[in-house]
Every structure is written in structure tokens, then in C-alpha cells.
PDB file of C-alpha atoms in Angstrom:
ATOM      1  CA  UNK A   1     114.638 124.997 105.897  1.00 58.00           C
ATOM      2  CA  UNK A   2     113.962 128.229 104.539  1.00 52.00           C
ATOM      3  CA  UNK A   3     113.462 131.690 105.505  1.00 47.00           C
ATOM      4  CA  UNK A   4     110.416 133.761 104.435  1.00 48.00           C
ATOM      5  CA  UNK A   5     110.378 135.020 100.764  1.00 46.00           C
ATOM      6  CA  UNK A   6     109.898 138.831 100.395  1.00 44.00           C
ATOM      7  CA  UNK A   7     106.246 139.482 100.485  1.00 43.00           C
ATOM      8  CA  UNK A   8     105.309 135.865 101.219  1.00 46.00           C
ATOM      9  CA  UNK A   9     102.949 135.353 104.576  1.00 48.00           C
ATOM     10  CA  UNK A  10     103.128 131.486 104.361  1.00 50.00           C
ATOM     11  CA  UNK A  11     105.602 129.055 103.178  1.00 53.00           C
ATOM     12  CA  UNK A  12     105.710 127.184 100.050  1.00 51.00           C
ATOM     13  CA  UNK A  13     103.434 124.354  99.768  1.00 55.00           C
ATOM     14  CA  UNK A  14     100.825 125.772 102.341  1.00 54.00           C
ATOM     15  CA  UNK A  15      97.493 124.307 101.685  1.00 58.00           C
ATOM     16  CA  UNK A  16      94.385 125.910 100.584  1.00 54.00           C
ATOM     17  CA  UNK A  17      91.740 126.443 103.321  1.00 53.00           C
ATOM     18  CA  UNK A  18      89.474 123.109 102.929  1.00 56.00           C
ATOM     19  CA  UNK A  19      85.777 123.882 102.439  1.00 57.00           C
ATOM     20  CA  UNK A  20      83.892 123.392 105.672  1.00 57.00           C
ATOM     21  CA  UNK A  21      82.514 119.744 105.324  1.00 67.00           C
ATOM     22  CA  UNK A  22      82.233 118.233 109.074  1.00 72.00           C
ATOM     23  CA  UNK A  23      80.607 115.263 107.562  1.00 82.00           C
ATOM     24  CA  UNK A  24      83.856 114.314 105.682  1.00 87.00           C
ATOM     25  CA  UNK A  25      85.752 115.282 108.732  1.00 88.00           C
ATOM     26  CA  UNK A  26      83.993 112.927 110.947  1.00 88.00           C
ATOM     27  CA  UNK A  27      84.184 109.957 108.028  1.00 91.00           C
ATOM     28  CA  UNK A  28      88.000 110.522 107.926  1.00 92.00           C
ATOM     29  CA  UNK A  29      88.405 110.582 111.902  1.00 90.00           C
ATOM     30  CA  UNK A  30      86.485 107.351 112.121  1.00 91.00           C
ATOM     31  CA  UNK A  31      88.715 105.822 109.158  1.00 93.00           C
ATOM     32  CA  UNK A  32      91.494 106.974 111.337  1.00 93.00           C
ATOM     33  CA  UNK A  33      90.095 105.420 114.409  1.00 89.00           C
ATOM     34  CA  UNK A  34      89.182 102.104 112.869  1.00 91.00           C
ATOM     35  CA  UNK A  35      93.058 101.860 111.839  1.00 92.00           C
ATOM     36  CA  UNK A  36      94.579 102.667 115.112  1.00 86.00           C
ATOM     37  CA  UNK A  37      91.944 100.341 116.817  1.00 83.00           C
ATOM     38  CA  UNK A  38      92.773  97.507 114.586  1.00 88.00           C
ATOM     39  CA  UNK A  39      96.408  98.367 114.931  1.00 85.00           C
ATOM     40  CA  UNK A  40      96.127  97.855 118.657  1.00 80.00           C
ATOM     41  CA  UNK A  41      95.833  94.201 118.258  1.00 83.00           C
ATOM     42  CA  UNK A  42      98.467  94.003 115.387  1.00 87.00           C
ATOM     43  CA  UNK A  43     100.829  95.722 118.055  1.00 84.00           C
ATOM     44  CA  UNK A  44     100.108  93.175 120.551  1.00 83.00           C
ATOM     45  CA  UNK A  45     101.088  90.637 118.322  1.00 87.00           C
ATOM     46  CA  UNK A  46     104.561  92.352 117.799  1.00 87.00           C
ATOM     47  CA  UNK A  47     105.221  92.994 121.389  1.00 82.00           C
ATOM     48  CA  UNK A  48     104.177  89.475 122.541  1.00 84.00           C
ATOM     49  CA  UNK A  49     106.754  88.319 119.849  1.00 88.00           C
ATOM     50  CA  UNK A  50     109.721  90.211 121.664  1.00 84.00           C
ATOM     51  CA  UNK A  51     109.623  93.676 120.405  1.00 86.00           C
ATOM     52  CA  UNK A  52     110.103  96.321 122.904  1.00 84.00           C
ATOM     53  CA  UNK A  53     107.859  98.931 123.328  1.00 80.00           C
ATOM     54  CA  UNK A  54     110.401 101.821 122.829  1.00 87.00           C
ATOM     55  CA  UNK A  55     111.926  99.942 119.626  1.00 90.00           C
ATOM     56  CA  UNK A  56     108.322  99.370 118.225  1.00 88.00           C
ATOM     57  CA  UNK A  57     107.708 103.040 118.847  1.00 88.00           C
ATOM     58  CA  UNK A  58     110.895 103.833 116.862  1.00 92.00           C
ATOM     59  CA  UNK A  59     110.205 101.694 114.024  1.00 92.00           C
ATOM     60  CA  UNK A  60     106.810 103.470 113.687  1.00 89.00           C
ATOM     61  CA  UNK A  61     108.490 106.905 113.678  1.00 92.00           C
ATOM     62  CA  UNK A  62     111.619 105.964 111.356  1.00 93.00           C
ATOM     63  CA  UNK A  63     109.233 104.071 109.030  1.00 92.00           C
ATOM     64  CA  UNK A  64     106.651 106.950 108.773  1.00 91.00           C
ATOM     65  CA  UNK A  65     109.584 109.606 108.217  1.00 93.00           C
ATOM     66  CA  UNK A  66     111.237 107.347 105.474  1.00 94.00           C
ATOM     67  CA  UNK A  67     107.997 106.551 103.719  1.00 92.00           C
ATOM     68  CA  UNK A  68     106.932 110.265 103.781  1.00 92.00           C
ATOM     69  CA  UNK A  69     110.407 111.461 102.401  1.00 94.00           C
ATOM     70  CA  UNK A  70     110.060 109.259  99.514  1.00 94.00           C
ATOM     71  CA  UNK A  71     106.478 110.289  98.733  1.00 91.00           C
ATOM     72  CA  UNK A  72     107.338 113.796  99.168  1.00 93.00           C
ATOM     73  CA  UNK A  73     110.413 113.629  97.015  1.00 94.00           C
ATOM     74  CA  UNK A  74     108.707 111.848  94.358  1.00 94.00           C
ATOM     75  CA  UNK A  75     105.593 113.824  94.089  1.00 92.00           C
ATOM     76  CA  UNK A  76     106.232 117.427  95.525  1.00 91.00           C
ATOM     77  CA  UNK A  77     109.634 117.923  97.010  1.00 93.00           C
ATOM     78  CA  UNK A  78     108.825 121.744  97.771  1.00 91.00           C
ATOM     79  CA  UNK A  79     106.617 120.284 100.724  1.00 91.00           C
ATOM     80  CA  UNK A  80     109.991 119.610 102.780  1.00 91.00           C
ATOM     81  CA  UNK A  81     110.751 123.385 102.982  1.00 90.00           C
ATOM     82  CA  UNK A  82     109.785 124.937 106.463  1.00 90.00           C
ATOM     83  CA  UNK A  83     110.585 128.300 108.008  1.00 88.00           C
ATOM     84  CA  UNK A  84     113.120 128.284 110.835  1.00 88.00           C
ATOM     85  CA  UNK A  85     110.850 129.687 113.437  1.00 88.00           C
ATOM     86  CA  UNK A  86     108.269 126.928 112.689  1.00 88.00           C
ATOM     87  CA  UNK A  87     110.908 124.366 114.236  1.00 90.00           C
ATOM     88  CA  UNK A  88     109.519 124.761 117.783  1.00 91.00           C
ATOM     89  CA  UNK A  89     105.962 123.949 116.642  1.00 90.00           C
ATOM     90  CA  UNK A  90     107.169 120.993 114.520  1.00 92.00           C
ATOM     91  CA  UNK A  91     109.324 119.492 117.316  1.00 93.00           C
ATOM     92  CA  UNK A  92     106.687 119.892 119.961  1.00 92.00           C
ATOM     93  CA  UNK A  93     104.393 117.981 117.312  1.00 91.00           C
ATOM     94  CA  UNK A  94     107.058 115.345 117.115  1.00 92.00           C
ATOM     95  CA  UNK A  95     107.257 114.883 120.923  1.00 90.00           C
ATOM     96  CA  UNK A  96     103.722 115.037 121.826  1.00 88.00           C
ATOM     97  CA  UNK A  97     101.951 113.269 118.689  1.00 85.00           C
ATOM     98  CA  UNK A  98     104.529 110.595 117.957  1.00 85.00           C
ATOM     99  CA  UNK A  99     107.078 110.010 120.466  1.00 89.00           C
ATOM    100  CA  UNK A 100     106.364 110.704 124.177  1.00 90.00           C
ATOM    101  CA  UNK A 101     102.480 109.945 123.514  1.00 89.00           C
ATOM    102  CA  UNK A 102     103.032 106.384 122.551  1.00 82.00           C
ATOM    103  CA  UNK A 103     105.701 105.889 125.097  1.00 83.00           C
ATOM    104  CA  UNK A 104     103.335 107.225 127.844  1.00 88.00           C
ATOM    105  CA  UNK A 105     100.658 104.765 126.596  1.00 80.00           C
ATOM    106  CA  UNK A 106     102.706 101.900 126.658  1.00 74.00           C
ATOM    107  CA  UNK A 107     103.659 102.475 130.056  1.00 79.00           C
ATOM    108  CA  UNK A 108      99.932 102.919 131.032  1.00 81.00           C
ATOM    109  CA  UNK A 109      98.884  99.725 129.414  1.00 70.00           C
ATOM    110  CA  UNK A 110     101.685  97.960 131.136  1.00 71.00           C
ATOM    111  CA  UNK A 111     100.702  98.897 134.516  1.00 76.00           C
ATOM    112  CA  UNK A 112      96.858  99.301 134.023  1.00 73.00           C
ATOM    113  CA  UNK A 113      94.125  97.350 132.499  1.00 67.00           C
ATOM    114  CA  UNK A 114      93.953  98.345 128.750  1.00 66.00           C
ATOM    115  CA  UNK A 115      90.439  99.888 128.959  1.00 65.00           C
ATOM    116  CA  UNK A 116      91.406 101.870 131.942  1.00 71.00           C
ATOM    117  CA  UNK A 117      94.656 103.280 130.298  1.00 75.00           C
ATOM    118  CA  UNK A 118      92.539 104.010 126.891  1.00 74.00           C
ATOM    119  CA  UNK A 119      90.130 105.889 129.206  1.00 73.00           C
ATOM    120  CA  UNK A 120      92.636 108.047 130.686  1.00 78.00           C
ATOM    121  CA  UNK A 121      94.138 108.803 127.487  1.00 83.00           C
ATOM    122  CA  UNK A 122      90.819 109.755 125.806  1.00 78.00           C
ATOM    123  CA  UNK A 123      90.147 112.555 128.234  1.00 79.00           C
ATOM    124  CA  UNK A 124      91.930 114.618 125.932  1.00 83.00           C
ATOM    125  CA  UNK A 125      89.144 115.945 124.150  1.00 79.00           C
ATOM    126  CA  UNK A 126      87.996 117.185 127.486  1.00 78.00           C
ATOM    127  CA  UNK A 127      90.929 118.840 128.047  1.00 81.00           C
ATOM    128  CA  UNK A 128      91.190 120.576 124.717  1.00 83.00           C
ATOM    129  CA  UNK A 129      87.246 121.846 125.208  1.00 79.00           C
ATOM    130  CA  UNK A 130      88.445 123.268 128.817  1.00 79.00           C
ATOM    131  CA  UNK A 131      91.528 124.889 127.457  1.00 81.00           C
ATOM    132  CA  UNK A 132      89.598 126.346 124.680  1.00 78.00           C
ATOM    133  CA  UNK A 133      86.945 127.891 126.883  1.00 76.00           C
ATOM    134  CA  UNK A 134      89.209 128.748 129.755  1.00 73.00           C
ATOM    135  CA  UNK A 135      92.337 130.033 127.981  1.00 76.00           C
ATOM    136  CA  UNK A 136      91.074 131.019 124.550  1.00 72.00           C
ATOM    137  CA  UNK A 137      87.994 132.285 125.739  1.00 74.00           C
ATOM    138  CA  UNK A 138      86.060 130.474 123.262  1.00 73.00           C
ATOM    139  CA  UNK A 139      82.402 129.009 124.170  1.00 72.00           C
ATOM    140  CA  UNK A 140      81.660 125.437 122.695  1.00 67.00           C
ATOM    141  CA  UNK A 141      78.074 124.546 121.593  1.00 72.00           C
ATOM    142  CA  UNK A 142      76.320 123.055 125.011  1.00 77.00           C
ATOM    143  CA  UNK A 143      76.324 119.725 122.568  1.00 77.00           C
ATOM    144  CA  UNK A 144      79.955 119.602 122.475  1.00 77.00           C
ATOM    145  CA  UNK A 145      79.916 119.285 126.428  1.00 80.00           C
ATOM    146  CA  UNK A 146      76.912 116.763 126.131  1.00 84.00           C
ATOM    147  CA  UNK A 147      79.009 114.786 123.562  1.00 80.00           C
ATOM    148  CA  UNK A 148      82.128 114.695 125.849  1.00 79.00           C
ATOM    149  CA  UNK A 149      79.839 113.490 128.592  1.00 83.00           C
ATOM    150  CA  UNK A 150      78.191 110.810 126.653  1.00 84.00           C
ATOM    151  CA  UNK A 151      81.631 109.548 125.187  1.00 79.00           C
ATOM    152  CA  UNK A 152      83.354 109.596 128.747  1.00 81.00           C
ATOM    153  CA  UNK A 153      80.557 107.372 130.096  1.00 86.00           C
ATOM    154  CA  UNK A 154      80.439 105.170 127.214  1.00 81.00           C
ATOM    155  CA  UNK A 155      84.419 104.810 127.628  1.00 75.00           C
ATOM    156  CA  UNK A 156      84.050 104.172 131.267  1.00 79.00           C
ATOM    157  CA  UNK A 157      81.366 101.481 130.341  1.00 81.00           C
ATOM    158  CA  UNK A 158      83.758  99.920 127.763  1.00 72.00           C
ATOM    159  CA  UNK A 159      86.731  99.770 130.201  1.00 68.00           C
ATOM    160  CA  UNK A 160      84.402  98.457 133.224  1.00 72.00           C
ATOM    161  CA  UNK A 161      86.397 100.760 135.542  1.00 69.00           C
ATOM    162  CA  UNK A 162      84.508  99.555 138.604  1.00 72.00           C
ATOM    163  CA  UNK A 163      85.825  96.078 138.158  1.00 71.00           C
ATOM    164  CA  UNK A 164      89.596  97.103 139.088  1.00 58.00           C
ATOM    165  CA  UNK A 165      90.881  97.273 142.532  1.00 50.00           C
ATOM    166  CA  UNK A 166      93.498  99.625 143.275  1.00 61.00           C
ATOM    167  CA  UNK A 167      95.225 101.703 140.453  1.00 67.00           C
ATOM    168  CA  UNK A 168      99.139 101.825 139.906  1.00 79.00           C
ATOM    169  CA  UNK A 169      99.837 105.564 140.377  1.00 84.00           C
ATOM    170  CA  UNK A 170     102.703 105.509 137.893  1.00 87.00           C
ATOM    171  CA  UNK A 171     100.292 103.954 135.275  1.00 83.00           C
ATOM    172  CA  UNK A 172      97.511 106.549 136.151  1.00 81.00           C
ATOM    173  CA  UNK A 173     100.178 109.369 135.745  1.00 88.00           C
ATOM    174  CA  UNK A 174     101.230 107.890 132.424  1.00 88.00           C
ATOM    175  CA  UNK A 175      97.559 107.841 131.298  1.00 85.00           C
ATOM    176  CA  UNK A 176      96.888 111.340 131.961  1.00 86.00           C
ATOM    177  CA  UNK A 177     100.327 112.365 130.514  1.00 92.00           C
ATOM    178  CA  UNK A 178      99.341 110.652 127.087  1.00 91.00           C
ATOM    179  CA  UNK A 179      95.975 112.726 127.412  1.00 87.00           C
ATOM    180  CA  UNK A 180      97.917 115.902 127.818  1.00 91.00           C
ATOM    181  CA  UNK A 181     100.105 114.909 124.828  1.00 93.00           C
ATOM    182  CA  UNK A 182      97.220 113.963 122.782  1.00 90.00           C
ATOM    183  CA  UNK A 183      95.404 117.053 123.466  1.00 89.00           C
ATOM    184  CA  UNK A 184      98.599 119.224 122.504  1.00 91.00           C
ATOM    185  CA  UNK A 185      98.868 117.302 119.326  1.00 90.00           C
ATOM    186  CA  UNK A 186      95.131 118.311 118.520  1.00 88.00           C
ATOM    187  CA  UNK A 187      95.691 121.893 119.554  1.00 89.00           C
ATOM    188  CA  UNK A 188      99.207 122.382 117.786  1.00 90.00           C
ATOM    189  CA  UNK A 189      98.116 120.277 114.837  1.00 88.00           C
ATOM    190  CA  UNK A 190      95.127 122.689 114.019  1.00 85.00           C
ATOM    191  CA  UNK A 191      97.463 125.659 114.585  1.00 86.00           C
ATOM    192  CA  UNK A 192     100.114 124.329 112.007  1.00 88.00           C
ATOM    193  CA  UNK A 193      97.561 123.096 109.322  1.00 86.00           C
ATOM    194  CA  UNK A 194      96.758 126.508 108.537  1.00 85.00           C
ATOM    195  CA  UNK A 195     100.217 127.302 107.083  1.00 85.00           C
ATOM    196  CA  UNK A 196     101.595 123.630 106.372  1.00 87.00           C
ATOM    197  CA  UNK A 197     100.441 120.945 104.195  1.00 87.00           C
ATOM    198  CA  UNK A 198      99.338 117.758 106.185  1.00 87.00           C
ATOM    199  CA  UNK A 199     102.223 115.727 104.424  1.00 88.00           C
ATOM    200  CA  UNK A 200     104.669 118.371 105.470  1.00 91.00           C
ATOM    201  CA  UNK A 201     103.575 118.412 109.157  1.00 89.00           C
ATOM    202  CA  UNK A 202     103.265 114.315 109.088  1.00 89.00           C
ATOM    203  CA  UNK A 203     107.043 114.115 107.678  1.00 93.00           C
ATOM    204  CA  UNK A 204     108.878 116.601 110.127  1.00 94.00           C
ATOM    205  CA  UNK A 205     106.779 115.027 113.201  1.00 92.00           C
ATOM    206  CA  UNK A 206     107.946 111.617 112.561  1.00 93.00           C
ATOM    207  CA  UNK A 207     111.401 112.668 111.638  1.00 95.00           C
ATOM    208  CA  UNK A 208     111.907 114.636 115.071  1.00 95.00           C
ATOM    209  CA  UNK A 209     110.374 111.955 116.767  1.00 94.00           C
ATOM    210  CA  UNK A 210     112.538 109.351 115.277  1.00 94.00           C
ATOM    211  CA  UNK A 211     115.656 111.527 115.997  1.00 95.00           C
ATOM    212  CA  UNK A 212     114.542 111.673 119.646  1.00 94.00           C
ATOM    213  CA  UNK A 213     114.338 107.732 119.941  1.00 93.00           C
ATOM    214  CA  UNK A 214     117.542 107.515 118.315  1.00 93.00           C
ATOM    215  CA  UNK A 215     119.234 109.461 121.005  1.00 94.00           C
ATOM    216  CA  UNK A 216     117.328 107.561 123.688  1.00 91.00           C
ATOM    217  CA  UNK A 217     117.378 104.236 122.347  1.00 90.00           C
ATOM    218  CA  UNK A 218     120.369 103.821 119.881  1.00 93.00           C
ATOM    219  CA  UNK A 219     119.817 101.387 116.900  1.00 92.00           C
ATOM    220  CA  UNK A 220     123.362  99.890 117.344  1.00 89.00           C
ATOM    221  CA  UNK A 221     121.981  98.086 120.394  1.00 85.00           C
ATOM    222  CA  UNK A 222     119.263  96.421 118.443  1.00 89.00           C
ATOM    223  CA  UNK A 223     119.376  92.861 116.807  1.00 88.00           C
ATOM    224  CA  UNK A 224     117.825  92.898 113.584  1.00 89.00           C
ATOM    225  CA  UNK A 225     117.614  89.037 113.280  1.00 90.00           C
ATOM    226  CA  UNK A 226     114.619  89.287 115.624  1.00 91.00           C
ATOM    227  CA  UNK A 227     112.503  90.356 112.601  1.00 92.00           C
ATOM    228  CA  UNK A 228     112.791  87.032 110.613  1.00 93.00           C
ATOM    229  CA  UNK A 229     111.562  84.989 113.991  1.00 92.00           C
ATOM    230  CA  UNK A 230     108.083  83.621 113.640  1.00 93.00           C
ATOM    231  CA  UNK A 231     105.149  85.430 115.254  1.00 92.00           C
ATOM    232  CA  UNK A 232     102.193  83.955 116.468  1.00 91.00           C
ATOM    233  CA  UNK A 233      98.840  85.828 115.476  1.00 90.00           C
ATOM    234  CA  UNK A 234      97.309  85.178 118.985  1.00 85.00           C
ATOM    235  CA  UNK A 235      93.691  84.587 119.893  1.00 84.00           C
ATOM    236  CA  UNK A 236      91.617  82.801 117.130  1.00 85.00           C
ATOM    237  CA  UNK A 237      94.706  82.968 114.747  1.00 88.00           C
ATOM    238  CA  UNK A 238      97.090  81.580 117.268  1.00 87.00           C
ATOM    239  CA  UNK A 239      98.197  78.538 115.260  1.00 90.00           C
ATOM    240  CA  UNK A 240      99.213  81.112 112.322  1.00 91.00           C
ATOM    241  CA  UNK A 241     102.712  82.310 112.296  1.00 92.00           C
ATOM    242  CA  UNK A 242     104.366  85.139 110.241  1.00 93.00           C
ATOM    243  CA  UNK A 243     107.848  86.604 110.026  1.00 95.00           C
ATOM    244  CA  UNK A 244     107.754  89.142 112.763  1.00 94.00           C
ATOM    245  CA  UNK A 245     108.455  92.166 110.295  1.00 94.00           C
ATOM    246  CA  UNK A 246     105.019  91.619 108.674  1.00 94.00           C
ATOM    247  CA  UNK A 247     103.360  92.833 111.808  1.00 93.00           C
ATOM    248  CA  UNK A 248     105.885  95.248 112.357  1.00 93.00           C
ATOM    249  CA  UNK A 249     105.308  96.607 108.552  1.00 94.00           C
ATOM    250  CA  UNK A 250     101.531  96.770 109.302  1.00 93.00           C
ATOM    251  CA  UNK A 251     102.010  98.764 112.305  1.00 90.00           C
ATOM    252  CA  UNK A 252     104.203 101.357 110.497  1.00 91.00           C
ATOM    253  CA  UNK A 253     102.110 101.536 107.303  1.00 92.00           C
ATOM    254  CA  UNK A 254      98.577 101.022 108.427  1.00 92.00           C
ATOM    255  CA  UNK A 255      98.890 101.548 112.152  1.00 89.00           C
ATOM    256  CA  UNK A 256     100.766 104.778 111.686  1.00 88.00           C
ATOM    257  CA  UNK A 257     101.240 106.514 108.359  1.00 89.00           C
ATOM    258  CA  UNK A 258      97.723 105.896 107.079  1.00 91.00           C
ATOM    259  CA  UNK A 259      95.673 106.832 110.233  1.00 91.00           C
ATOM    260  CA  UNK A 260      98.075 109.864 111.131  1.00 87.00           C
ATOM    261  CA  UNK A 261      97.426 111.286 107.827  1.00 87.00           C
ATOM    262  CA  UNK A 262      93.503 110.711 108.004  1.00 91.00           C
ATOM    263  CA  UNK A 263      93.485 112.373 111.348  1.00 89.00           C
ATOM    264  CA  UNK A 264      95.388 115.161 110.105  1.00 87.00           C
ATOM    265  CA  UNK A 265      92.955 115.471 107.145  1.00 88.00           C
ATOM    266  CA  UNK A 266      89.937 115.366 109.748  1.00 89.00           C
ATOM    267  CA  UNK A 267      91.719 118.122 111.883  1.00 87.00           C
ATOM    268  CA  UNK A 268      91.621 120.330 108.753  1.00 85.00           C
ATOM    269  CA  UNK A 269      87.701 120.036 108.540  1.00 86.00           C
ATOM    270  CA  UNK A 270      86.785 119.808 112.382  1.00 85.00           C
ATOM    271  CA  UNK A 271      87.748 121.565 115.320  1.00 82.00           C
ATOM    272  CA  UNK A 272      90.279 120.037 117.742  1.00 82.00           C
ATOM    273  CA  UNK A 273      87.613 119.216 120.393  1.00 76.00           C
ATOM    274  CA  UNK A 274      85.332 117.548 117.597  1.00 81.00           C
ATOM    275  CA  UNK A 275      88.343 115.635 116.142  1.00 85.00           C
ATOM    276  CA  UNK A 276      89.092 114.158 119.659  1.00 81.00           C
ATOM    277  CA  UNK A 277      85.387 113.084 120.116  1.00 80.00           C
ATOM    278  CA  UNK A 278      85.455 111.500 116.971  1.00 85.00           C
ATOM    279  CA  UNK A 279      88.584 109.593 117.949  1.00 82.00           C
ATOM    280  CA  UNK A 280      87.079 108.418 121.207  1.00 78.00           C
ATOM    281  CA  UNK A 281      85.481 105.838 119.255  1.00 82.00           C
ATOM    282  CA  UNK A 282      89.146 104.176 118.679  1.00 81.00           C
ATOM    283  CA  UNK A 283      88.855 102.345 122.206  1.00 76.00           C
ATOM    284  CA  UNK A 284      85.623 100.867 121.185  1.00 78.00           C
ATOM    285  CA  UNK A 285      86.846  99.763 117.953  1.00 83.00           C
ATOM    286  CA  UNK A 286      90.005  98.350 119.551  1.00 78.00           C
ATOM    287  CA  UNK A 287      87.773  96.445 122.042  1.00 74.00           C
ATOM    288  CA  UNK A 288      85.717  95.143 119.398  1.00 79.00           C
ATOM    289  CA  UNK A 289      88.833  94.018 117.268  1.00 82.00           C
ATOM    290  CA  UNK A 290      90.105  92.190 120.257  1.00 77.00           C
ATOM    291  CA  UNK A 291      86.748  90.838 121.001  1.00 77.00           C
ATOM    292  CA  UNK A 292      86.593  89.049 117.621  1.00 83.00           C
ATOM    293  CA  UNK A 293      90.445  88.435 117.214  1.00 86.00           C
ATOM    294  CA  UNK A 294      91.891  87.993 120.403  1.00 74.00           C
ATOM    295  CA  UNK A 295      89.049  86.561 122.169  1.00 75.00           C
ATOM    296  CA  UNK A 296      88.796  89.224 124.999  1.00 66.00           C
ATOM    297  CA  UNK A 297      85.253  89.439 126.637  1.00 64.00           C
ATOM    298  CA  UNK A 298      82.870  92.070 125.330  1.00 62.00           C
ATOM    299  CA  UNK A 299      79.712  92.049 127.482  1.00 72.00           C
ATOM    300  CA  UNK A 300      76.119  93.778 127.303  1.00 77.00           C
ATOM    301  CA  UNK A 301      77.315  96.631 129.494  1.00 79.00           C
ATOM    302  CA  UNK A 302      80.325  97.033 127.216  1.00 73.00           C
ATOM    303  CA  UNK A 303      78.160  97.029 124.288  1.00 75.00           C
ATOM    304  CA  UNK A 304      76.172  99.817 125.784  1.00 84.00           C
ATOM    305  CA  UNK A 305      79.226 101.960 126.281  1.00 78.00           C
ATOM    306  CA  UNK A 306      80.173 101.516 122.804  1.00 72.00           C
ATOM    307  CA  UNK A 307      76.685 102.687 121.416  1.00 78.00           C
ATOM    308  CA  UNK A 308      76.850 105.762 123.885  1.00 83.00           C
ATOM    309  CA  UNK A 309      80.373 106.544 122.682  1.00 77.00           C
ATOM    310  CA  UNK A 310      79.284 106.162 118.824  1.00 72.00           C
ATOM    311  CA  UNK A 311      76.216 108.383 119.716  1.00 80.00           C
ATOM    312  CA  UNK A 312      78.566 111.119 120.955  1.00 78.00           C
ATOM    313  CA  UNK A 313      80.134 110.960 117.493  1.00 70.00           C
ATOM    314  CA  UNK A 314      77.006 111.548 115.728  1.00 72.00           C
ATOM    315  CA  UNK A 315      75.818 114.298 118.270  1.00 76.00           C
ATOM    316  CA  UNK A 316      79.228 116.165 117.518  1.00 68.00           C
ATOM    317  CA  UNK A 317      78.139 116.860 114.050  1.00 63.00           C
ATOM    318  CA  UNK A 318      74.994 118.522 115.029  1.00 68.00           C
ATOM    319  CA  UNK A 319      77.064 121.012 117.185  1.00 62.00           C
ATOM    320  CA  UNK A 320      77.795 124.640 116.268  1.00 54.00           C
ATOM    321  CA  UNK A 321      81.587 125.257 116.056  1.00 49.00           C
ATOM    322  CA  UNK A 322      81.831 128.967 116.887  1.00 45.00           C
ATOM    323  CA  UNK A 323      85.784 129.052 115.750  1.00 44.00           C
ATOM    324  CA  UNK A 324      88.110 126.844 114.316  1.00 44.00           C
ATOM    325  CA  UNK A 325      90.117 126.474 117.437  1.00 48.00           C
ATOM    326  CA  UNK A 326      87.126 125.330 119.706  1.00 50.00           C
TER     327      UNK A 326
END
């Protein structure tokens, strides 16, 4: 931690403002969504093999914090320094973006169909747009609202919400809670990226999340030998077995560190609302991967929903962003 140097408006390691390149931001966001979407099936492998959801979340947070700490120490140690008055935002990012969000998501998918759980979580961009309009008094381009509507309808078709009979209230509450956490992550992340490097934000976010879960679920109660047990890759790869530590490592490296880094990079170049709309392609990608790998059905209606959601991602690139916070 550090105090403000005399005459310094930003902490050491603060990033230069990126050039406005929304096209690049959308590509970065789509790359993040692809990794998150593929990681959903890999996470299912780990969960089915016996890793508790809270423990898998803990692995993601600890692994992310350790990997980023090593990378920063080797390349640019000054990025570790933050100011004391930045701690509340960093702690909030750790809880919203990497700890509570994942926990609520796991509760939602445990009590609801996965598609509906994802639909509830990805109402986050709508919450961001409403917050920006009502609280911040920004006026998003009308195409932003149209893109939101298209994406929500597309996700509803992918989830096939009309096929569910009776929704668990705790699962619904968890899904909407995850949406609130995701919206907070977009808004807080956009604000913090003004004065902090993405690697700084990512490290402290994962570090505080790891500390949170270490208190809630101490590592002393974990039997590490479970990581050496064989895990089936499920679905079309059901006959293939790998040591459990391999899918866990994938979840940490390519299901957590890489997609979060890409999402923060996208957030530097897009508004929170636009970043969220691009992120709404994640459930579509997850459904496609589950269809190809796990053998889950993907019908004509779901294909139409996927097309609408991806159309929303294209539409948002034509919208005028009046402010960086919208």
C-alpha cells in the first residue's frame, strides 16, 4: 500500500487512457465470452468429479491471485502499489466480481435450469443501463436499448424459459443477485480502470476474494488427494479420464485469469453497458459448447435466440456512447 506522492493525481502504474477503439473492445469481449463459455463445461467436469462449488471458486481466486502476483513481480512490481483510500473499491470488486458472484451463480444453477440461471445473471447490462440513466443522468443511444431487448429475447429463446414449470424462489433470488454483482463489477471496474492498471485491479480483486473464501471455507478442511483422482470428461468424451487437477488448472488459467483480463481490457474501450451486452454472448457460446461436447440439445428456436443475441453484439457497435460511464 502507498500514500499519494506529493503532486501526484494518480497512483504509480496508472494506465494511459486507451484510444477509443470499440471494434477492438468488442473482439476482446467476445474472446472473454468464449473462454468463459467453454469454461462452463470444464467447470462441470470438475464439479461432477467431486469438487465442491465453493472450493472450485476458491481455487479460481487463489490461483488467479498467485499467478498475477508472480507475473507482476517479474515484469513490473510497481503495479502492486495502491493507495489506502482505493481499498474499498478493490474489496468491493473482489467480492462482486470474483467471490459472491460465482457463489450466487452456483446456487442459481443448482436450483434452476442452467439456461434460466444464465438469463437471470445476464440481466446485468440492463441494470447498468437503468442505473446510468436514472442515477447518473446519462442518456444512452436508443440503439443500446434495442440491443438490450434483442439480447434478452435471444437469451430467453436459448434458455427456453417457457418450458419450465415452477421456479425455485431461492434460485431466482440467487440469479438476480448474481446480476447485481455483475452490474457492480462493470461499473466499479470502469471507474477503477481510470487510475489503475488492469493487472493491478485483477490481482487485488482475486486476492481479496481468496481471503474472503479462506475465512468462509478454510483450506484446512480440504483433502488435496482428491485432485489426483481420475475425472471423466463427460458427454462425447465420457471414456476419457484425466487427473482432476488438470480441469481445475484449466478453470484457473483459461477459465478465470485469461477471460477476466480480456474483459477488463474490453471495459477500457467500451462503456459498461456495451461490455455487458457483448458479454451476453457467453450463454450462447456455453450452450453451443455443451451441445457439441456434452450432448445437450440445441434446437432451431435456440439457434434463433443465439442469432438475436449475436445480432445485439453487432448492433451495439453502431451505437453512440455519449459518456464513458453509460
